[in-house]
Coordinates of C-alpha atoms and ligand atoms in Angstrom, one line a residue:
M306 CA -290.9 -143.1 71.2
N307 CA -294.0 -144.5 72.9
A308 CA -295.0 -147.8 71.1
V309 CA -298.6 -147.5 72.5
N310 CA -299.2 -144.2 70.8
Y311 CA -297.4 -144.9 67.6
P312 CA -297.7 -148.6 66.9
L313 CA -297.2 -148.3 63.1
L314 CA -294.7 -145.4 63.1
M315 CA -292.6 -147.3 65.5
R316 CA -292.1 -150.0 62.8
I317 CA -291.0 -147.6 60.1
D318 CA -287.3 -147.1 60.1
S319 CA -287.0 -146.4 56.4
P320 CA -289.3 -145.9 53.4
G321 CA -288.8 -149.6 52.7
D322 CA -290.7 -150.5 55.9
L323 CA -293.5 -148.1 54.8
R324 CA -293.8 -149.8 51.4
L325 CA -294.4 -153.2 53.1
L326 CA -297.6 -151.9 54.7
S327 CA -301.0 -152.4 53.0
P328 CA -302.4 -149.2 51.4
K329 CA -305.3 -149.4 53.9
L330 CA -302.9 -148.6 56.7
L331 CA -301.5 -145.4 55.3
E332 CA -304.1 -143.2 56.8
Q333 CA -303.2 -144.5 60.2
V334 CA -299.5 -143.9 59.5
A335 CA -300.3 -140.3 58.5
S336 CA -302.4 -139.8 61.7
E337 CA -299.6 -141.2 63.9
L338 CA -297.0 -139.1 62.1
R339 CA -299.0 -136.0 62.6
S340 CA -299.4 -136.6 66.3
Y341 CA -295.7 -137.3 66.6
L342 CA -294.9 -134.0 64.9
I343 CA -297.1 -132.2 67.3
D344 CA -295.7 -133.9 70.4
T345 CA -292.1 -133.5 69.3
V346 CA -292.0 -130.0 68.0
S347 CA -293.9 -128.8 71.0
Q348 CA -290.8 -129.7 73.1
N349 CA -288.2 -127.4 71.5
G350 CA -290.1 -125.6 68.7
G351 CA -289.3 -125.7 65.1
H352 CA -290.9 -125.4 61.7
F353 CA -294.4 -126.7 62.2
A354 CA -297.4 -125.7 60.2
A355 CA -295.9 -126.5 56.8
G356 CA -294.9 -130.0 57.9
L357 CA -298.4 -130.7 59.2
G358 CA -299.7 -129.8 55.8
A359 CA -297.3 -132.1 54.0
V360 CA -297.8 -135.3 56.1
E361 CA -299.9 -137.2 53.6
L362 CA -297.7 -136.0 50.7
A363 CA -294.6 -137.4 52.5
V364 CA -296.3 -140.7 53.2
A365 CA -297.7 -141.1 49.6
L366 CA -294.5 -140.0 47.8
H367 CA -292.3 -142.4 49.8
Y368 CA -294.8 -145.1 49.3
V369 CA -295.0 -144.8 45.6
Y370 CA -291.5 -143.7 44.7
Q371 CA -288.4 -145.9 45.3
T372 CA -286.5 -143.4 47.3
P373 CA -283.6 -142.8 47.7
H374 CA -283.0 -144.3 44.2
D375 CA -285.8 -142.0 42.9
R376 CA -285.0 -138.5 43.8
L377 CA -287.4 -136.6 46.1
L378 CA -286.6 -132.9 46.6
W379 CA -288.4 -130.7 49.1
D380 CA -288.3 -127.0 48.3
V381 CA -287.1 -124.8 51.2
G382 CA -287.2 -127.9 53.4
H383 CA -289.1 -126.3 56.3
Q384 CA -292.0 -128.8 55.5
A385 CA -289.6 -131.8 55.5
Y386 CA -290.1 -133.0 59.1
P387 CA -292.5 -135.8 58.1
H388 CA -289.9 -136.8 55.5
K389 CA -287.2 -136.9 58.1
V390 CA -289.3 -139.1 60.4
L391 CA -290.1 -141.6 57.6
T392 CA -286.4 -141.8 56.5
G393 CA -284.8 -143.1 59.7
R394 CA -284.6 -139.9 61.7
R395 CA -287.7 -140.4 63.9
E396 CA -285.9 -140.6 67.2
R397 CA -283.7 -137.6 66.5
L398 CA -286.5 -135.2 65.5
S399 CA -286.7 -133.7 69.0
G400 CA -283.2 -132.4 68.7
I401 CA -283.8 -130.7 65.3
K402 CA -282.1 -127.3 65.0
L403 CA -280.2 -127.9 68.3
R404 CA -276.4 -128.2 68.3
G405 CA -275.4 -131.7 67.2
G406 CA -279.1 -132.4 66.4
L407 CA -280.8 -132.9 63.1
A408 CA -280.3 -130.2 60.5
P409 CA -283.2 -127.8 60.2
F410 CA -283.7 -128.6 56.6
P411 CA -282.8 -131.5 54.3
A412 CA -279.0 -131.8 54.1
R413 CA -277.1 -134.2 51.8
Y414 CA -274.6 -135.0 54.6
E415 CA -277.3 -136.1 56.9
S416 CA -279.2 -138.7 54.9
E417 CA -279.1 -140.4 51.5
Y418 CA -282.9 -139.5 51.3
D419 CA -282.1 -135.8 51.3
A420 CA -281.5 -135.5 47.6
F421 CA -280.7 -131.8 47.7
G422 CA -279.6 -129.5 50.5
V423 CA -282.0 -126.6 51.0
G424 CA -283.0 -123.7 53.3
H425 CA -283.3 -120.9 50.7
S426 CA -286.5 -121.3 48.7
S427 CA -287.4 -122.1 45.1
T428 CA -284.3 -124.1 44.1
S429 CA -286.1 -127.5 43.8
L430 CA -287.2 -127.3 40.2
S431 CA -283.7 -126.3 38.9
A432 CA -282.0 -129.0 40.9
A433 CA -284.5 -131.6 39.9
L434 CA -284.0 -130.8 36.3
G435 CA -280.3 -131.1 36.8
M436 CA -280.8 -134.5 38.2
A437 CA -283.2 -135.5 35.3
I438 CA -280.5 -134.4 32.8
A439 CA -277.9 -136.4 34.7
A440 CA -280.1 -139.5 34.8
A441 CA -280.7 -139.2 31.0
R442 CA -277.0 -138.7 30.3
T443 CA -276.1 -141.8 32.4
A444 CA -279.1 -143.9 31.1
T445 CA -280.2 -144.3 34.8
A446 CA -283.8 -145.3 35.2
R447 CA -284.9 -142.9 37.9
R448 CA -287.9 -140.8 38.7
I449 CA -287.4 -137.3 39.9
V450 CA -290.0 -135.5 42.0
A451 CA -289.8 -131.9 43.4
V452 CA -292.3 -130.6 45.9
I453 CA -292.7 -126.9 45.9
G454 CA -295.2 -124.6 47.8
D455 CA -297.2 -121.9 46.2
G456 CA -295.1 -119.4 48.1
A457 CA -291.9 -120.7 46.8
M458 CA -293.3 -120.9 43.3
S459 CA -293.4 -117.0 43.3
A460 CA -289.7 -116.7 43.0
G461 CA -288.0 -115.9 39.7
I462 CA -285.7 -119.0 39.8
A463 CA -288.8 -121.3 39.9
F464 CA -290.1 -119.7 36.7
E465 CA -286.7 -119.9 35.1
A466 CA -286.7 -123.6 35.9
L467 CA -290.2 -124.1 34.6
N468 CA -289.2 -122.3 31.4
H469 CA -286.4 -124.8 31.0
I470 CA -288.3 -127.9 32.2
G471 CA -291.1 -127.3 29.7
S472 CA -288.7 -127.2 26.8
M473 CA -287.1 -130.6 27.7
D474 CA -288.6 -133.9 27.2
L475 CA -287.5 -135.4 30.5
D476 CA -289.4 -137.3 33.2
I477 CA -289.9 -135.0 36.0
L478 CA -292.8 -134.4 38.4
V479 CA -293.4 -131.1 40.0
V480 CA -295.7 -131.4 43.0
L481 CA -297.2 -127.9 43.6
N482 CA -298.2 -127.9 47.3
D483 CA -300.8 -125.2 47.3
N484 CA -302.0 -124.1 50.7
D485 CA -302.6 -120.5 49.7
M486 CA -300.0 -119.3 52.2
S487 CA -296.4 -118.3 52.2
I488 CA -295.1 -117.5 55.7
S489 CA -297.8 -114.8 55.6
E490 CA -300.7 -114.7 53.2
A491 CA -299.7 -115.6 49.6
T492 CA -299.5 -112.5 47.4
G493 CA -299.3 -111.7 43.7
A494 CA -300.9 -112.4 40.4
F495 CA -299.6 -116.0 40.2
S496 CA -301.2 -116.8 43.6
N497 CA -304.5 -115.3 42.3
Y498 CA -304.2 -117.5 39.2
L499 CA -303.8 -120.6 41.4
A500 CA -306.9 -119.6 43.3
R501 CA -308.8 -119.3 40.0
L502 CA -307.7 -122.8 39.0
L503 CA -309.1 -124.1 42.3
S504 CA -312.3 -122.2 42.0
G505 CA -313.8 -124.7 39.7
E506 CA -313.2 -122.7 36.6
R507 CA -311.2 -125.7 35.3
E508 CA -313.7 -128.4 36.2
T509 CA -316.4 -127.2 33.8
A510 CA -314.2 -127.6 30.7
R511 CA -310.8 -129.0 29.9
V512 CA -309.2 -125.6 30.2
R513 CA -305.5 -125.5 29.4
T514 CA -303.5 -124.2 32.2
L515 CA -300.4 -122.0 32.1
F516 CA -298.5 -125.1 32.9
D517 CA -299.8 -127.0 30.0
D518 CA -299.0 -124.1 27.8
M519 CA -295.5 -124.2 29.1
G520 CA -295.0 -127.8 28.2
L521 CA -295.8 -129.5 31.6
N522 CA -298.8 -131.8 31.7
Y523 CA -301.1 -130.3 34.4
A524 CA -302.9 -132.8 36.7
G525 CA -305.2 -131.8 39.5
P526 CA -306.2 -130.1 41.7
V527 CA -306.3 -133.1 44.1
D528 CA -306.9 -133.2 47.9
G529 CA -303.5 -133.3 49.5
H530 CA -304.9 -134.9 52.7
D531 CA -306.4 -137.9 51.0
V532 CA -303.5 -140.3 51.2
G533 CA -305.3 -143.1 49.3
G534 CA -306.2 -140.7 46.5
L535 CA -302.6 -139.3 46.4
V536 CA -301.2 -142.8 46.1
A537 CA -303.4 -143.6 43.2
T538 CA -302.7 -140.4 41.4
L539 CA -298.9 -140.7 41.9
K540 CA -298.9 -144.3 40.7
N541 CA -300.4 -143.0 37.4
L542 CA -298.0 -140.2 37.1
R543 CA -295.1 -142.4 37.9
E544 CA -295.8 -144.3 34.7
T545 CA -296.4 -141.1 32.6
R546 CA -293.5 -139.8 30.5
G547 CA -292.4 -136.2 30.2
P548 CA -292.7 -133.2 32.5
Q549 CA -295.8 -133.3 34.8
L550 CA -297.2 -130.9 37.3
L551 CA -299.5 -132.2 40.0
H552 CA -301.5 -129.5 41.7
V553 CA -302.2 -130.6 45.3
V554 CA -304.4 -128.6 47.7
T555 CA -303.4 -128.7 51.3
T556 CA -304.2 -126.9 54.6
K557 CA -301.2 -125.3 56.4
G558 CA -301.2 -126.6 60.0
K559 CA -303.6 -129.4 59.1
G560 CA -304.8 -131.5 62.1
Y561 CA -303.7 -129.0 64.8
G562 CA -306.5 -126.6 65.5
P563 CA -304.5 -123.6 66.6
A564 CA -302.1 -124.0 63.6
E565 CA -305.0 -124.3 61.1
A566 CA -306.6 -121.2 62.6
D567 CA -303.4 -119.1 62.6
P568 CA -300.8 -120.7 60.3
I569 CA -298.7 -117.5 60.4
T570 CA -298.0 -117.8 64.1
W571 CA -297.5 -121.5 63.8
H572 CA -295.1 -121.4 60.9
G573 CA -292.2 -121.7 63.3
P574 CA -293.2 -121.6 66.9
G575 CA -291.0 -121.9 70.0
P576 CA -291.8 -124.6 72.6
F577 CA -295.6 -124.9 73.4
D578 CA -298.0 -126.9 75.4
A579 CA -299.3 -129.4 72.9
R580 CA -302.6 -129.8 74.7
T581 CA -303.5 -126.2 74.9
G582 CA -301.4 -124.6 72.2
V583 CA -300.1 -122.0 74.6
A584 CA -296.6 -120.9 74.0
I585 CA -294.0 -121.6 76.7
K586 CA -292.3 -118.2 76.8
E587 CA -288.8 -117.5 77.6
N588 CA -288.1 -114.3 79.6
S589 CA -287.7 -111.6 77.1
A590 CA -284.8 -109.3 77.8
G591 CA -285.9 -106.0 76.1
P592 CA -286.7 -105.3 72.5
T593 CA -285.1 -107.2 69.7
Y594 CA -283.2 -105.3 67.0
T595 CA -286.1 -106.2 64.7
Q596 CA -288.6 -104.5 67.0
V597 CA -286.4 -101.4 67.3
F598 CA -286.1 -101.3 63.5
A599 CA -289.9 -101.7 63.2
Q600 CA -290.8 -98.8 65.5
S601 CA -288.1 -96.6 64.1
L602 CA -289.3 -97.2 60.6
I603 CA -292.8 -96.2 61.6
D604 CA -291.5 -93.1 63.2
C605 CA -289.5 -92.2 60.1
A606 CA -292.5 -92.9 57.9
Q607 CA -294.7 -90.6 60.0
R608 CA -292.3 -87.8 59.4
D609 CA -291.7 -88.4 55.7
E610 CA -294.4 -89.7 53.5
R611 CA -291.9 -90.6 50.8
V612 CA -290.8 -93.6 53.0
V613 CA -292.1 -96.9 51.8
A614 CA -291.3 -100.5 52.9
I615 CA -290.6 -103.5 50.8
T616 CA -290.3 -107.1 52.0
P617 CA -289.6 -110.3 50.0
A618 CA -292.2 -112.4 51.8
M619 CA -290.8 -111.8 55.3
R620 CA -293.4 -109.4 56.9
E621 CA -293.3 -111.1 60.3
G622 CA -289.6 -111.9 60.5
S623 CA -288.6 -108.4 59.4
G624 CA -290.9 -106.6 61.8
L625 CA -293.3 -105.1 59.3
V626 CA -296.6 -106.2 60.6
E627 CA -297.5 -103.0 62.3
F628 CA -296.1 -100.9 59.4
S629 CA -298.3 -102.9 56.9
R630 CA -301.4 -102.0 59.1
R631 CA -300.5 -98.4 59.5
F632 CA -299.4 -97.7 56.0
P633 CA -301.1 -100.3 53.8
L634 CA -300.4 -98.2 50.6
R635 CA -296.8 -97.8 51.4
Y636 CA -296.1 -101.4 52.2
F637 CA -295.2 -104.0 49.5
D638 CA -294.8 -107.7 50.0
V639 CA -293.3 -108.8 46.7
G640 CA -293.3 -112.5 47.3
I641 CA -290.1 -114.6 47.6
A642 CA -288.5 -112.4 45.1
E643 CA -285.3 -110.7 46.5
Q644 CA -284.0 -109.7 43.1
H645 CA -287.2 -108.0 42.2
A646 CA -287.5 -106.4 45.6
L647 CA -284.2 -104.5 45.1
T648 CA -285.0 -103.4 41.5
V649 CA -288.5 -102.3 42.3
A650 CA -286.9 -100.2 45.1
A651 CA -284.4 -98.8 42.7
G652 CA -287.3 -97.7 40.4
M653 CA -289.1 -96.1 43.3
A654 CA -285.9 -94.2 44.3
C655 CA -285.5 -92.9 40.7
D656 CA -288.8 -91.1 41.1
G657 CA -288.6 -89.7 44.5
L658 CA -289.7 -92.4 47.0
K659 CA -287.5 -93.4 49.8
P660 CA -287.7 -97.2 49.8
V661 CA -286.5 -99.3 52.7
V662 CA -285.9 -102.9 51.7
A663 CA -286.2 -105.0 54.9
I664 CA -284.2 -108.2 54.1
Y665 CA -282.3 -110.9 55.9
S666 CA -278.5 -110.9 55.4
T667 CA -278.7 -114.4 54.0
F668 CA -281.5 -113.6 51.5
L669 CA -279.8 -110.5 50.2
Q670 CA -277.3 -112.9 48.7
R671 CA -279.9 -113.7 46.1
A672 CA -280.0 -110.1 44.9
Y673 CA -276.3 -109.3 44.5
D674 CA -276.4 -108.1 40.9
Q675 CA -279.4 -105.9 41.7
L676 CA -277.5 -104.4 44.6
I677 CA -274.6 -103.5 42.4
H678 CA -276.1 -102.9 39.0
D679 CA -279.5 -101.4 39.8
V680 CA -278.9 -99.6 43.0
A681 CA -275.3 -98.8 43.7
L682 CA -274.1 -98.1 40.2
Q683 CA -276.9 -95.5 39.8
N684 CA -276.2 -94.2 43.3
L685 CA -279.9 -94.5 44.2
P686 CA -281.0 -93.8 47.7
V687 CA -282.3 -97.2 48.6
V688 CA -282.1 -98.2 52.3
F689 CA -281.3 -101.8 53.2
A690 CA -282.4 -102.9 56.7
I691 CA -280.4 -106.1 56.9
D692 CA -281.7 -108.2 59.7
R693 CA -280.2 -111.5 61.0
A694 CA -276.7 -110.2 60.0
G695 CA -274.3 -112.5 61.8
L696 CA -275.0 -115.9 63.3
V697 CA -278.7 -116.8 63.5
G698 CA -278.7 -120.1 65.4
G699 CA -281.3 -122.8 64.8
D700 CA -281.8 -122.2 61.1
G701 CA -278.2 -123.1 60.6
A702 CA -275.6 -122.8 57.8
T703 CA -278.1 -121.9 55.1
H704 CA -279.3 -118.9 57.1
Q705 CA -276.3 -117.6 58.9
G706 CA -275.7 -113.9 57.9
S707 CA -272.0 -114.4 57.7
F708 CA -271.1 -112.7 54.4
D709 CA -272.9 -109.4 53.9
L710 CA -270.1 -107.2 55.0
T711 CA -267.8 -109.1 52.7
Y712 CA -270.0 -108.9 49.7
Q713 CA -271.1 -105.3 50.2
R714 CA -267.8 -103.8 51.1
C715 CA -266.4 -103.9 47.6
I716 CA -269.4 -102.0 46.1
P717 CA -268.7 -98.3 45.4
N718 CA -271.3 -95.7 46.6
L719 CA -272.7 -97.9 49.4
V720 CA -272.7 -96.7 53.0
I721 CA -272.6 -99.7 55.4
M722 CA -273.4 -99.2 59.1
A723 CA -273.3 -101.7 62.0
P724 CA -275.1 -100.6 65.1
A725 CA -273.4 -101.4 68.4
D726 CA -276.7 -101.2 70.3
E727 CA -280.5 -100.7 69.8
N728 CA -280.3 -96.9 69.9
E729 CA -277.7 -96.8 67.2
C730 CA -279.9 -99.1 65.1
R731 CA -282.6 -96.5 65.3
Q732 CA -280.4 -93.6 64.5
M733 CA -278.6 -95.4 61.7
L734 CA -281.9 -96.1 60.0
H735 CA -282.7 -92.4 60.1
T736 CA -279.1 -91.6 59.0
A737 CA -279.5 -94.0 56.0
L738 CA -282.8 -92.3 55.0
C739 CA -281.2 -88.9 55.1
C740 CA -277.9 -89.6 53.4
D741 CA -279.3 -89.5 49.8
R742 CA -277.3 -92.5 48.6
P743 CA -277.5 -96.3 48.9
A744 CA -277.1 -97.2 52.6
A745 CA -277.3 -100.4 54.6
V746 CA -277.8 -100.9 58.3
R747 CA -277.0 -104.5 59.3
Y748 CA -278.1 -105.8 62.7
P749 CA -278.1 -109.2 64.3
R750 CA -280.8 -111.5 65.4
G751 CA -282.2 -111.0 69.0
T752 CA -281.7 -108.4 71.5
G753 CA -278.9 -105.9 72.0
P754 CA -277.1 -104.8 75.2
G755 CA -280.2 -103.1 76.4
V756 CA -279.4 -99.4 76.2
P757 CA -282.1 -96.7 76.5
I758 CA -283.6 -95.8 73.1
E759 CA -283.9 -92.1 72.4
S760 CA -287.2 -91.0 71.0
H761 CA -285.7 -88.3 68.9
L762 CA -284.0 -89.1 65.6
S763 CA -280.5 -87.9 64.9
I764 CA -278.1 -88.2 62.0
Y765 CA -274.6 -89.7 62.5
S766 CA -271.7 -88.2 60.7
I767 CA -271.0 -90.6 57.8
G768 CA -267.8 -92.5 58.3
K769 CA -267.1 -91.4 61.9
A770 CA -266.3 -94.0 64.6
E771 CA -266.8 -93.6 68.3
L772 CA -264.1 -94.0 70.9
R773 CA -265.6 -96.0 73.7
R774 CA -262.6 -96.4 75.9
A775 CA -259.0 -95.2 75.9
G776 CA -256.5 -97.8 77.1
R777 CA -253.0 -98.8 76.4
G778 CA -251.1 -101.3 74.3
T779 CA -253.8 -102.9 72.3
A780 CA -256.7 -101.2 70.6
I781 CA -259.8 -103.2 69.7
L782 CA -261.7 -101.9 66.7
A783 CA -265.1 -103.5 67.0
F784 CA -268.1 -103.6 64.6
G785 CA -271.8 -103.8 65.5
S786 CA -272.7 -106.5 67.9
M787 CA -269.1 -107.1 68.8
V788 CA -268.7 -103.8 70.6
S789 CA -270.6 -104.8 73.6
A790 CA -269.0 -108.3 73.5
C791 CA -265.6 -106.7 74.0
Q792 CA -266.5 -104.2 76.7
A793 CA -265.6 -106.4 79.7
L794 CA -262.4 -107.5 78.0
V795 CA -261.1 -104.0 77.5
E796 CA -261.9 -103.0 81.0
A797 CA -260.1 -106.1 82.4
H798 CA -257.0 -105.6 80.3
D799 CA -256.9 -101.8 80.0
M800 CA -257.3 -101.8 76.2
T801 CA -258.7 -99.2 73.9
L802 CA -262.1 -99.9 72.4
V803 CA -263.5 -98.2 69.4
N804 CA -267.0 -98.6 68.1
M805 CA -266.3 -98.3 64.4
R806 CA -270.0 -97.8 63.4
F807 CA -269.2 -97.5 59.7
V808 CA -267.8 -100.4 57.7
K809 CA -267.9 -98.1 54.7
P810 CA -266.8 -95.4 54.5
L811 CA -264.3 -96.4 57.2
D812 CA -262.9 -93.9 59.7
E813 CA -259.4 -94.1 58.3
E814 CA -258.3 -91.2 60.5
I815 CA -259.1 -93.1 63.7
V816 CA -257.5 -96.3 62.4
L817 CA -254.2 -94.5 61.7
T818 CA -254.2 -92.6 65.0
L819 CA -254.8 -95.9 66.9
A820 CA -252.1 -97.5 64.9
A821 CA -249.8 -94.7 65.9
N822 CA -250.6 -94.9 69.6
H823 CA -250.8 -98.7 70.1
D824 CA -248.6 -101.7 69.9
A825 CA -251.3 -103.9 68.3
L826 CA -254.7 -103.6 66.7
V827 CA -257.5 -106.2 67.0
T828 CA -260.6 -106.1 64.7
V829 CA -263.7 -107.9 65.8
E830 CA -266.8 -108.4 63.7
E831 CA -269.7 -110.8 63.3
N832 CA -269.0 -111.5 59.7
A833 CA -266.6 -113.8 57.8
I834 CA -263.0 -112.7 58.4
A835 CA -262.4 -113.3 54.8
G836 CA -263.0 -109.9 53.1
G837 CA -264.9 -108.5 56.1
A838 CA -264.6 -105.3 58.0
G839 CA -261.2 -106.3 59.5
S840 CA -259.9 -106.7 56.0
A841 CA -260.9 -103.1 55.4
I842 CA -258.7 -102.1 58.3
N843 CA -255.8 -104.2 57.0
E844 CA -256.2 -102.4 53.7
V845 CA -256.0 -99.0 55.3
L846 CA -252.9 -99.9 57.2
L847 CA -251.2 -101.4 54.2
A848 CA -252.0 -98.5 51.9
A849 CA -250.5 -96.1 54.5
G850 CA -247.4 -98.3 54.8
V851 CA -248.0 -99.1 58.5
Q852 CA -246.5 -102.3 59.7
M853 CA -247.8 -103.6 63.0
P854 CA -249.4 -106.7 64.5
V855 CA -253.1 -106.9 63.6
L856 CA -255.4 -109.7 64.6
N857 CA -258.7 -110.2 62.7
C858 CA -261.4 -111.8 64.7
G859 CA -264.6 -112.9 63.0
I860 CA -266.3 -115.9 61.5
P861 CA -263.8 -118.5 60.4
D862 CA -263.6 -119.8 56.8
R863 CA -266.1 -122.6 57.2
F864 CA -269.9 -122.9 57.4
I865 CA -271.2 -122.6 61.0
E866 CA -273.8 -125.3 61.6
H867 CA -277.1 -124.9 63.5
G868 CA -277.5 -124.6 67.3
A869 CA -278.6 -121.9 69.7
R870 CA -277.2 -118.5 68.6
N871 CA -274.8 -118.6 71.6
D872 CA -273.6 -122.0 70.6
C873 CA -272.9 -120.7 67.1
L874 CA -271.1 -117.7 68.5
R875 CA -269.0 -120.0 70.7
D876 CA -268.2 -122.2 67.7
A877 CA -267.0 -119.2 65.8
G878 CA -264.9 -118.0 68.8
L879 CA -267.0 -114.9 69.0
D880 CA -268.6 -115.3 72.4
R881 CA -267.1 -113.2 75.2
E882 CA -264.9 -115.9 76.7
G883 CA -263.7 -117.1 73.4
L884 CA -262.8 -113.5 72.3
E885 CA -261.0 -112.9 75.6
R886 CA -259.0 -116.1 75.3
R887 CA -258.0 -115.5 71.7
I888 CA -257.1 -111.9 72.1
T889 CA -255.1 -112.1 75.4
R890 CA -253.2 -115.2 74.1
W891 CA -252.4 -113.4 70.9
C892 CA -251.3 -110.3 72.8
Q893 CA -249.1 -112.4 75.1
A894 CA -247.5 -114.2 72.2
G895 CA -246.8 -110.9 70.5
A896 CA -245.3 -109.4 73.6
R897 CA -242.9 -112.5 73.9
S898 CA -241.8 -112.2 70.3
A899 CA -241.4 -108.5 70.6
R900 CA -239.0 -108.9 73.6
S901 CA -236.8 -111.2 71.5
R902 CA -236.6 -108.8 68.6
P903 CA -234.3 -105.7 68.4
P904 CA -236.3 -102.4 68.7
R905 CA -237.4 -101.0 65.3
T906 CA -239.1 -97.9 64.1
L907 CA -242.4 -97.9 62.4
H908 CA -243.3 -95.3 59.8
V909 CA -246.8 -94.0 60.0
I910 CA -247.5 -91.5 57.2
G911 CA -245.7 -88.4 58.4
R912 CA -245.1 -89.7 61.9
Q913 CA -242.4 -91.9 63.4
I914 CA -243.1 -94.1 66.4
S915 CA -241.0 -96.7 68.1
S916 CA -242.3 -100.2 68.8
Ligands
TPP1513 C1 -284.8 -117.2 49.3 C2 -285.6 -117.3 50.5 N1 -286.4 -116.2 50.9 C3 -287.2 -116.3 52.0 C4 -287.2 -117.5 52.7 C5 -288.1 -117.6 54.0 N2 -289.2 -118.5 53.8 C6 -289.1 -119.8 54.3 S1 -290.5 -120.6 54.0 C7 -291.2 -119.3 53.2 C8 -292.6 -119.5 52.7 C9 -292.7 -120.6 51.8 O1 -294.1 -120.6 51.3 P1 -294.6 -122.0 50.6 O2 -293.6 -122.4 49.6 O3 -295.9 -121.7 50.1 O4 -294.6 -123.1 51.7 P2 -295.6 -123.2 53.0 O5 -294.9 -122.7 54.2 O6 -296.8 -122.4 52.7 O7 -295.9 -124.6 53.0 C10 -290.4 -118.2 53.2 C11 -290.7 -116.9 52.6 C12 -286.4 -118.6 52.2 N3 -286.4 -119.7 52.9 N4 -285.7 -118.4 51.2

C-alpha cells in the first residue's frame, strides 16, 4: 500500500487503531478507504458497489463498538470489504476471491472480527439474536449489531427473526442499510413501505413504524454517509436497552461515479480501469449456459404464452434481463425469497401456467421443503432452470452448486436433466416445459464446449442416455459438464463414453448393458459424490445384483473453497488432467488385482459374463 495516498489507512491495522483517532479524522479515513477499495477491486474485480455504500457505516461501527468483543454481523457479506480492510486484512484485499486469498465474504475461520460466516442472505438477524441469547445466558456484557440491506430484508427468514427479536427483551441493534437496491432494483411492498418512511411522511408527526409495532425501537432515517452523525447516533444507541432498529440511508456505489450511475453493473464487476471505469474484458469463448438458457426461454415463451419466469432477486445472474423487457407481465422478481418463488410457481402451475423458476443451485437449497411438498408431491409441472450447478469459483464455499443432484435425486416425480453442451441445455429446457411434471435442468457456470446451437426446439425422450463413444474395458458414464471433460480421455484410452443426460429417471437399461459389456464402470459428475448421480448408478447395479468395479468421481466430501472455477475443479479432481490421472490409475490398479484373482463369473440379470 502506498503511504502517500493512504496516510491514515496505513496506520490502521485493527479497529483498536481506528479508535485511537480523533473523531475529526474519521471522514478522511472513510475517504481513503473508499479510494483504496476502488484501486484494489479494479485489479481483480469483486463485490464493489455495496461496499462503497457501506464505508462510513463500517468506520462508524468499528469506532463505536468494541469489536470483536461486541459482535458485528454483516448480512450476505458482499458489502464487507471495508470491514475486512479495517480489521487487519488491508494488504490481502487484492487477492480476495482468488485461490489462497481472502474469502469472498466474512468467514469465521479468517478473522475473529467475522462474527458469523455468510454468503447467503438474510441470516444476520437470526444469528445476532442467537448471540444475544447466548450473551444473556452467560451474563456477558456485549453489544450485538447486525447490518442488513433492504434487499436482504425482503427474505422470509429476516421477518421470522424480527418476529422473534421483537418479542425478546434483549439488547440488539439492527442497522437497516437502505439503498433502495437489491442486485437489481428493490421490489415488493416492503420496499415501497421503506420508501414511504423516507419520503418525509414520518417527519411530520411521530408516526409509529412497523418496526415499533413489532417491538423494535425505530430510529432514523439517518444519512449513512455522514460518518460524524453516524458515530453520534450509534453512541446513543449503544447505551439504549432493548431491541433497536436504525434506518440508515445510503447510496449504492457511493463515491465512484460509474457505480453510482449504474449500481447493477457495478454490483460485482470484473477487473476495470479505475480511472475511466472501462471494464478490462477477457476474451469471451462463445455464449455462457446462462445466455443459452436466456435465449431459449424467450423462444419457448414466444411459442407458448403460458410460459412465465420467476426469479428470487437474480434477474441479471440468471439471464432474465431481456425476458423481463420482452414479457414484463410474465416476469416476476419475488425478492430474495426462494421458498416463496417455488410455492408461487406451484400455485401458477395448478391453474394452467408454465412457470420456470430460474435459480442458482446454491439458493435452491433454501427452498427444499417447497420443492418436495408444494411442487413434487403434487406432481406440478414447474420447471427449474438451475444455474451455477457445480463449482462456481470466486464466490467460494457458500455458493458452490455441489449438492443439487444429491438433494433432488431422492424426490419422487422429479425429472432431472444435466446438459452435456449448450445445445442440450436449450433442448432440455424445452423438454422440461413439455413433460407435464416437475422437471429440472441443471447447468454450470460459464461456457460449454462450444457446439452449434440448433434454432429448432426438440424434445428428448425422458430417461434416455446417449452413447458418445464405444470403447473397450472401461465405460465412463458422465453427467452434464463432465461429458466433454472426459472426451479426450476416452479417445486416448479407448474407453466407452456415455452422456447420461438424465439423472432421474436414469437410463437403467444402458447402465446394465454397459455393466455386461465392460470390466469396470466409472461415473463422473460435477456434484458431491455422496448421494449424487454416481450413487444412482451404484443403486441400479446393486438392485440388479451386479458385482463389478465401479469408481465414482465427483466433488469430495468437503467444502471447496474459493478460487477461479478451474482452480476449484482442480481441487476437486474434476479437471481433465485430474480425471485422467485418477481414472487411469484406478483402472491399472484394478487390472493388477484382477490378474492376481482366480477368474469368476458375474451374474447380470438373465445374462452370464466372465470377468
Ligand atoms: C439466499 C440468497 N439469495 C440470493 C443471493 C444473491 N444476492 C447477493 S447480494 C443480493 C442483494 C442484496 O441486496 P441488499 O441486501 O439490499 O444489499 P445491497 O447490495 O443493496 O447493498 C442478492 C440477491 C444471496 N446472496 N443469498
